[in-house]
CSV table of C-alpha atoms in Angstrom, one decimal:
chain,number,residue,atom,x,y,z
A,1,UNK,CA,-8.2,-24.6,77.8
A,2,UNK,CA,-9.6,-21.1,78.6
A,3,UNK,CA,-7.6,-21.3,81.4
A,4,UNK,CA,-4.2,-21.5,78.8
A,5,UNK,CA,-5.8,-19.1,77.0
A,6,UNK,CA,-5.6,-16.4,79.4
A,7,UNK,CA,-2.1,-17.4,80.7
A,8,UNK,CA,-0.9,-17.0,76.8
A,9,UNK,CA,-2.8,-13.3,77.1
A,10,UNK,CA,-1.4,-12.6,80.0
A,11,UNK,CA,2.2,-13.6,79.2
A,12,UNK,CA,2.0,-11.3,75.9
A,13,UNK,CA,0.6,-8.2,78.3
A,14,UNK,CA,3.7,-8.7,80.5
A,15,UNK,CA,6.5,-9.6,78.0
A,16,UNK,CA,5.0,-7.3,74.9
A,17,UNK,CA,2.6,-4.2,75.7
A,18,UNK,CA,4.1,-3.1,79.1
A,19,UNK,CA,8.0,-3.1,77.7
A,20,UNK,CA,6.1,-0.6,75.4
A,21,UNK,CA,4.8,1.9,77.6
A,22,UNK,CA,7.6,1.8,80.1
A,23,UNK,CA,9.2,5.4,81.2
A,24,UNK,CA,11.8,6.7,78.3
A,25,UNK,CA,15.2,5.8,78.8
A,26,UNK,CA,17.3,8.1,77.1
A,27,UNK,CA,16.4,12.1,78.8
A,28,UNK,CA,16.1,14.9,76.5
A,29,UNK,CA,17.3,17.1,79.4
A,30,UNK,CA,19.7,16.5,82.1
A,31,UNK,CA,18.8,19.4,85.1
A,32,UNK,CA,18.8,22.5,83.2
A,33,UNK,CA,20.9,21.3,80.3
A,34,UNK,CA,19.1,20.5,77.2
A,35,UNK,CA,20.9,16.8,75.8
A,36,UNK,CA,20.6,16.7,71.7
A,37,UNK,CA,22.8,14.3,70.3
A,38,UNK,CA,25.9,13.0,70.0
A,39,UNK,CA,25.7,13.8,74.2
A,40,UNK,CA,23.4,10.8,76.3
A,41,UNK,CA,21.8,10.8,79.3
A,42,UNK,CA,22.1,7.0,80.4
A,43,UNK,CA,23.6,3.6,78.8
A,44,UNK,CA,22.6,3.2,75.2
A,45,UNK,CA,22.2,7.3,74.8
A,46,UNK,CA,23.8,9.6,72.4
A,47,UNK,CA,27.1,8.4,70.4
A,48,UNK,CA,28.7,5.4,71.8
A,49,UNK,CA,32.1,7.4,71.4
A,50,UNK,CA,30.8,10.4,73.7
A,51,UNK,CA,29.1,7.8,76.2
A,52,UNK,CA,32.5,7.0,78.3
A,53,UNK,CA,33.5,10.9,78.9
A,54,UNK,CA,29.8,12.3,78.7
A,55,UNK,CA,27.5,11.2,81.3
A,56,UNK,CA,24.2,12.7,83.1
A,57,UNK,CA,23.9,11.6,87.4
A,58,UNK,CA,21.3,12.8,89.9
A,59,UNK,CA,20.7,15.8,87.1
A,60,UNK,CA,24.2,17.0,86.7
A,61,UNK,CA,26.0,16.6,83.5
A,62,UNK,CA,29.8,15.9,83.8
A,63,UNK,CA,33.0,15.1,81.4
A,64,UNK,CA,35.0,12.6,83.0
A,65,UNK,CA,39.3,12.6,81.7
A,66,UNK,CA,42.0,10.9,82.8
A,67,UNK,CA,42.7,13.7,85.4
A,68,UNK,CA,39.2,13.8,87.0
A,69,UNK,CA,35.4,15.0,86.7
A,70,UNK,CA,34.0,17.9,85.9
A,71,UNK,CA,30.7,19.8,85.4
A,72,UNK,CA,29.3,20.6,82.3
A,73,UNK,CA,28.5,24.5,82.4
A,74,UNK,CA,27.0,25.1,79.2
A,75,UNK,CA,26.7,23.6,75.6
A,76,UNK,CA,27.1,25.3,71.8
A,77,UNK,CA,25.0,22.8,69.9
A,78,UNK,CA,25.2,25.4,66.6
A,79,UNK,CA,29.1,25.9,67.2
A,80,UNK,CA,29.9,22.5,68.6
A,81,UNK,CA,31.1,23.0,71.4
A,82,UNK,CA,31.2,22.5,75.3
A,83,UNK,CA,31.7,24.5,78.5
A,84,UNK,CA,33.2,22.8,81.2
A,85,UNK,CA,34.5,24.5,84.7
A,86,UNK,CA,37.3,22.9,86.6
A,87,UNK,CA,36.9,23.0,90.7
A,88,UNK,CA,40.8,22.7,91.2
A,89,UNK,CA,41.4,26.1,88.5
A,90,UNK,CA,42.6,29.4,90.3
A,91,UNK,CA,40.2,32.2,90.1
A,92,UNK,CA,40.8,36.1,90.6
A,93,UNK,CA,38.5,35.3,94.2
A,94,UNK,CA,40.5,32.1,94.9
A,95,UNK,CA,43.6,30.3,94.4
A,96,UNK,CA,44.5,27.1,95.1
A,97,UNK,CA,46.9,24.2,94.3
A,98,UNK,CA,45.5,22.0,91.3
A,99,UNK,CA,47.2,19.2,89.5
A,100,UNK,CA,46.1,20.2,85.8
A,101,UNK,CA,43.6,19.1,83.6
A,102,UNK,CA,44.1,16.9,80.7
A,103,UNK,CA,42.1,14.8,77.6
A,104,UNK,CA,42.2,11.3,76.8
A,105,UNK,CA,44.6,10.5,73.5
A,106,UNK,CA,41.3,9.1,71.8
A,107,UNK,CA,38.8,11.4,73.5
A,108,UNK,CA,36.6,12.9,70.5
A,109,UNK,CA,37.1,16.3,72.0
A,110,UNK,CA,39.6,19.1,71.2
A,111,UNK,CA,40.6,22.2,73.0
A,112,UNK,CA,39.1,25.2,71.6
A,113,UNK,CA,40.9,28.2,70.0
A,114,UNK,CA,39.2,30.9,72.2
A,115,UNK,CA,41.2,28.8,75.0
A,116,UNK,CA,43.3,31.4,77.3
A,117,UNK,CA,45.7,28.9,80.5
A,118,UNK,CA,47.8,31.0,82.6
A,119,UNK,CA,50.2,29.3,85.0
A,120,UNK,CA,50.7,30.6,88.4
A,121,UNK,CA,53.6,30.1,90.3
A,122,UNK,CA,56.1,28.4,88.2
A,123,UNK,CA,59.3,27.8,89.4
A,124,UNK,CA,61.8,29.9,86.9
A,125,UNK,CA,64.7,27.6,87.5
A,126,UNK,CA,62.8,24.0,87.1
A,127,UNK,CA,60.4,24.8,85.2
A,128,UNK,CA,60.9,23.7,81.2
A,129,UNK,CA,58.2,26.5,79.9
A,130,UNK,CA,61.1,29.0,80.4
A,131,UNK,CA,63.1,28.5,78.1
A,132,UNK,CA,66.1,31.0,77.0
A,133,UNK,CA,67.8,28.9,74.1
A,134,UNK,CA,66.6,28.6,70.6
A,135,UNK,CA,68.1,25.2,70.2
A,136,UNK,CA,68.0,21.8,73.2
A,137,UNK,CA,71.0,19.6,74.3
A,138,UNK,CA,69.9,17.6,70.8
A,139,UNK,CA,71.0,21.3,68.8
A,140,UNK,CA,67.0,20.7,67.6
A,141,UNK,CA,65.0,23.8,67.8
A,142,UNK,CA,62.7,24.2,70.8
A,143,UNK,CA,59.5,25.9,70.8
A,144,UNK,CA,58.1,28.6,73.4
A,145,UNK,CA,55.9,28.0,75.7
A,146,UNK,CA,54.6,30.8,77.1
A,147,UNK,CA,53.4,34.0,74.6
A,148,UNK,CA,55.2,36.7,74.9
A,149,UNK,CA,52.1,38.9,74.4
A,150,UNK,CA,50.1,37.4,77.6
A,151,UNK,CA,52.4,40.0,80.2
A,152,UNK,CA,49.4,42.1,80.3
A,153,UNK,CA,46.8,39.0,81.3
A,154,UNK,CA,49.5,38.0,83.7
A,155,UNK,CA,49.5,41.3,85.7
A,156,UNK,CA,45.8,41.2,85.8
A,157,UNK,CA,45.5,38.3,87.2
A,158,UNK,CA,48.5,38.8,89.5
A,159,UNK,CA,46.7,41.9,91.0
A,160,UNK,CA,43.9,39.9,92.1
A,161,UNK,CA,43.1,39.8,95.9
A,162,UNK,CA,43.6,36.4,96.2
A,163,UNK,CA,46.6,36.0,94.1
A,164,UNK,CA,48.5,39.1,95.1
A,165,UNK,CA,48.4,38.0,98.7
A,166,UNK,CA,51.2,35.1,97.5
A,167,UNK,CA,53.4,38.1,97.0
A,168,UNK,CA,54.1,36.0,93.9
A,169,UNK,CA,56.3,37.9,91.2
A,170,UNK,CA,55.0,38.4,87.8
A,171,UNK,CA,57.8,36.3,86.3
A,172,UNK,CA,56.4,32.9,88.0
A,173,UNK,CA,53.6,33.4,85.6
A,174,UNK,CA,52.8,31.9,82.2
A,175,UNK,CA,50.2,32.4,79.3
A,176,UNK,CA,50.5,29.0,78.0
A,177,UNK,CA,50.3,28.5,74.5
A,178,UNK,CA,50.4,24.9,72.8
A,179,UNK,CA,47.1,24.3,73.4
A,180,UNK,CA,46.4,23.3,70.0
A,181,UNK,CA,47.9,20.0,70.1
A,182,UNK,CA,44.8,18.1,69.9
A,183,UNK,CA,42.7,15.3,72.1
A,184,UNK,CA,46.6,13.7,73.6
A,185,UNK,CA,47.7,17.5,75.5
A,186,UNK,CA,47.7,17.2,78.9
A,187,UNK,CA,48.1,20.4,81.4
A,188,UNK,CA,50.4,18.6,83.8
A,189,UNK,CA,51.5,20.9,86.2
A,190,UNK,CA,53.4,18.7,88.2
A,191,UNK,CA,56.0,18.1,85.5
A,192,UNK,CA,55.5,22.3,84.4
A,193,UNK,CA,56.7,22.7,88.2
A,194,UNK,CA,53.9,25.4,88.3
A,195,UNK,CA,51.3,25.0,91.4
A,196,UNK,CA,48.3,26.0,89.8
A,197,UNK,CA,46.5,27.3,86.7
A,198,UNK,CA,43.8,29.6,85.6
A,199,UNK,CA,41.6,29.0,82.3
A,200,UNK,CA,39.6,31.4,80.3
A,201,UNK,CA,37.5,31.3,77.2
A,202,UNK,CA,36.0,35.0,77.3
A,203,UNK,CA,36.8,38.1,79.0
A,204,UNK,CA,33.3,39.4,78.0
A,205,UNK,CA,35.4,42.1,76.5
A,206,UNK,CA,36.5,43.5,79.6
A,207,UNK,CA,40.6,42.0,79.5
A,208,UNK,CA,41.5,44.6,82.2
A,209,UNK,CA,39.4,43.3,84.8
A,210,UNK,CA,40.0,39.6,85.6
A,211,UNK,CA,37.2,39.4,88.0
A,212,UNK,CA,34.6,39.5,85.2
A,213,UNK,CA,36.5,37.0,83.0
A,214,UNK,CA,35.0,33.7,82.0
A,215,UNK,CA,36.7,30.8,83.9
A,216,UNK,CA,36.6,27.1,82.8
A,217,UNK,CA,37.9,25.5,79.5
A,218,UNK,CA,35.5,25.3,75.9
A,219,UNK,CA,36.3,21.8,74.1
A,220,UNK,CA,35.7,21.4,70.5
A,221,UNK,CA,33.7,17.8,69.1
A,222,UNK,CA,32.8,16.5,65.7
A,223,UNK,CA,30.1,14.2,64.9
A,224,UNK,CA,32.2,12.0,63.1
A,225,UNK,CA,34.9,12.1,60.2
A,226,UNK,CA,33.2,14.0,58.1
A,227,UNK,CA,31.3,16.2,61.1
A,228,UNK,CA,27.7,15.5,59.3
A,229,UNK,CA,24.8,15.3,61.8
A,230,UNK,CA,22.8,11.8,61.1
A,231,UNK,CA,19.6,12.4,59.2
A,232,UNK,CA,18.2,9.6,61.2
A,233,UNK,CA,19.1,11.4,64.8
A,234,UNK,CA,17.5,14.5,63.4
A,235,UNK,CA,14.4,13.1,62.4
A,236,UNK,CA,14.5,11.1,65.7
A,237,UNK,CA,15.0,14.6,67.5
A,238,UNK,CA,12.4,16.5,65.7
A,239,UNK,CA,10.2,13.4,66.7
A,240,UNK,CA,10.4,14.2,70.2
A,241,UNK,CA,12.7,11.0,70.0
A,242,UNK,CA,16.1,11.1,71.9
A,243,UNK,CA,18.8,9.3,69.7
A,244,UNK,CA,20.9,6.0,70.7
A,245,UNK,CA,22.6,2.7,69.9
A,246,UNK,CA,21.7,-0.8,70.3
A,247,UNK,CA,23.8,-2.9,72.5
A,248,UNK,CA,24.6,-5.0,69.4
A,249,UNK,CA,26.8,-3.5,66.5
A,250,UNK,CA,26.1,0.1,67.8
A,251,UNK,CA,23.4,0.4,65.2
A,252,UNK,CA,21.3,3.9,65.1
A,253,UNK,CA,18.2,3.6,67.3
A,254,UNK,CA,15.8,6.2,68.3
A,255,UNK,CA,14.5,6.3,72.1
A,256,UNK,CA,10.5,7.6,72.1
A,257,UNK,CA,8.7,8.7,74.9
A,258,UNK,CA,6.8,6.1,75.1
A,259,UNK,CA,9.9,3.6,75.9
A,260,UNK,CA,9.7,2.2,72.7
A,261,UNK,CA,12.8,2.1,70.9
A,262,UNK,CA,12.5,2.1,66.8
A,263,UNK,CA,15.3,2.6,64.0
A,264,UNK,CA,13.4,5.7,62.4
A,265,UNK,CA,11.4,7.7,64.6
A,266,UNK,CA,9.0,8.3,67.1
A,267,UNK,CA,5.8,8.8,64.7
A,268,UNK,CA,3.4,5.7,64.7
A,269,UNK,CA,3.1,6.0,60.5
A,270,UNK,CA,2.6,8.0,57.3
A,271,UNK,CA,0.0,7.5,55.1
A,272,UNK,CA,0.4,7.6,51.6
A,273,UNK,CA,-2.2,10.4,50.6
A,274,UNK,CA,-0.4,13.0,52.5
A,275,UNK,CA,-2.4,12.6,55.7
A,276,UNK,CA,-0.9,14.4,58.9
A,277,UNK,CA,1.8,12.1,61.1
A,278,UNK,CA,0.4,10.3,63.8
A,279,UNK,CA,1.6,12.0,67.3
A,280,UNK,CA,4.1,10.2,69.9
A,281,UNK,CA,1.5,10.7,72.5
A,282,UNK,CA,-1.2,9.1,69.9
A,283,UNK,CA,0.8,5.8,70.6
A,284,UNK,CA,0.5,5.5,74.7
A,285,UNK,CA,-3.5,6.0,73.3
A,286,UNK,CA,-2.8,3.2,70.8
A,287,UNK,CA,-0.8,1.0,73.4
A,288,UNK,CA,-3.8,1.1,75.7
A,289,UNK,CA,-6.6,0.7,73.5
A,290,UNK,CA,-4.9,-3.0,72.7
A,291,UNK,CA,-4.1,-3.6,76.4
A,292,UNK,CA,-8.3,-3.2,76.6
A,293,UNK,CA,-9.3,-5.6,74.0
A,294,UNK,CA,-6.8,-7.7,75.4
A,295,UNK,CA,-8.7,-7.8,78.8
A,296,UNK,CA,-11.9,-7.7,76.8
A,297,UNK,CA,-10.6,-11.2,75.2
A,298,UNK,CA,-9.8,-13.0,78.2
A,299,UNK,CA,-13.3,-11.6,79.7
């Protein structure tokens, strides 16, 4: 009987406490790259909409597209937005042949406004960004492509080192400009017949000088429809808590640092005469307090 006793101990150690102080799964950091939500650092993390493009491996953070992965540089939680640098973009110290970059249709991302793609080498006879009609076969207007104001960026970049050895004239190049057509534009420079591209989001107020401009592409993303940031992920933040989504139904859950996964937050209780919070750490204290009377029971 004592003998059953201590199996039935032992079973709820093994199946109960020590799922409780297992390592937290979801990482508030991912290498140098602080992760606040709706961005994840493993299955289950962040928003379940971010979790397919976003993802955190062997401490690099990287946004995977239809067209390929790339690093995540840097990221504007208080303007919402990410930093991403593509390894295939042309640069005013190198240039080479790329295929583009593109978003998903339902990707919860959008190109942002401070966005600046030049196209280098463009064929002018194949190419459908030069166009010198106002109307298509279809008499229905057509729209420019490249912005007329973006000779000067295309001269500075074409005076590069690495870009003027092409001896490529400055009418092969492009200052793209529908870039505002949401998560479905794609930068497909194989049907653009242009070889490769060059993406900005700051000159750091130097336009003149290419070399010191900011290369790589800034992506906008809402929270949701009405871009409100959970109450329940904040409080899970502010608990030292790293915010996710149960397998089942999505539902909200909040990942503590304790492994234990809760749908508030990572403090053990409140009590109701305005005492202080008990402390995440206070619950690894907690969790092996009852592992000792445990052992103390079957002893």
């Amino acid at each position: 009987m004592k003998l059953d006793h201590s199996l039935s101990l032992f079973s709820f150690i093994y199946l109960v406490i020590l799922p409780l102080i297992s390592a937290q799964a979801c990482q508030r950091t991912c290498g140098k790259l602080p992760i606040n939500y709706p961005f994840g650092t493993g299955p289950f993390c962040g928003d379940p909409r971010f979790q397919q493009y976003v993802s955190c491996n062997q401490d690099k953070l990287t946004l995977t597209t239809q067209t390929g992965r790339y690093p995540v540089t840097k990221i504007d939680y208080a303007n919402q937005a990410i930093y991403i640098s593509d390894p295939s973009m042309s640069t005013c110290a190198c240039t080479q042949p790329s295929k583009g970059f593109g978003l998903d249709w339902d990707a919860p991302f959008s190109f942002h406004d401070d966005n600046v793609f030049t196209l280098l080498d463009c064929s002018t006879t194949a190419s459908p960004i030069f166009r010198s009609n106002n109307f298509d076969g279809n008499n229905s207007p057509t729209v420019p492509l490249c912005d007329r104001q973006g000779t000067p960026i295309c001269s500075f970049l074409y005076s590069c080192t690495a870009i003027s050895m092409l001896n490529l004239p400055i009418s092969t190049c492009c200052v793209y400009t529908p870039v505002d057509l949401g998560p479905s534009f794609e930068l497909d420079l194989q049907k653009l017949k242009c070889s490769s591209y060059s993406g900005f989001y700051s000159f750091s107020g130097q336009e003149a000088n290419p070399e010191n401009g900011q290369y790589g592409i800034t992506l906008k993303y809402k929270f949701n429809v009405f871009n409100n940031y959970p109450s329940l992920c904040a409080n899970c933040e502010m608990s030292n808590g790293a915010c996710g989504y149960a397998e089942v139904y999505n539902a909200f859950v909040c990942n503590c640092p304790s492994g234990l996964n809760t749908t508030t937050d990572c403090y053990f209780g409140v009590s109701w005469n305005d005492g202080k919070r008990l402390l995440p750490w206070h619950r690894g204290t907690l969790i092996l307090s009852l592992v000792w009377f445990v052992f103390r029971m079957i002893l």
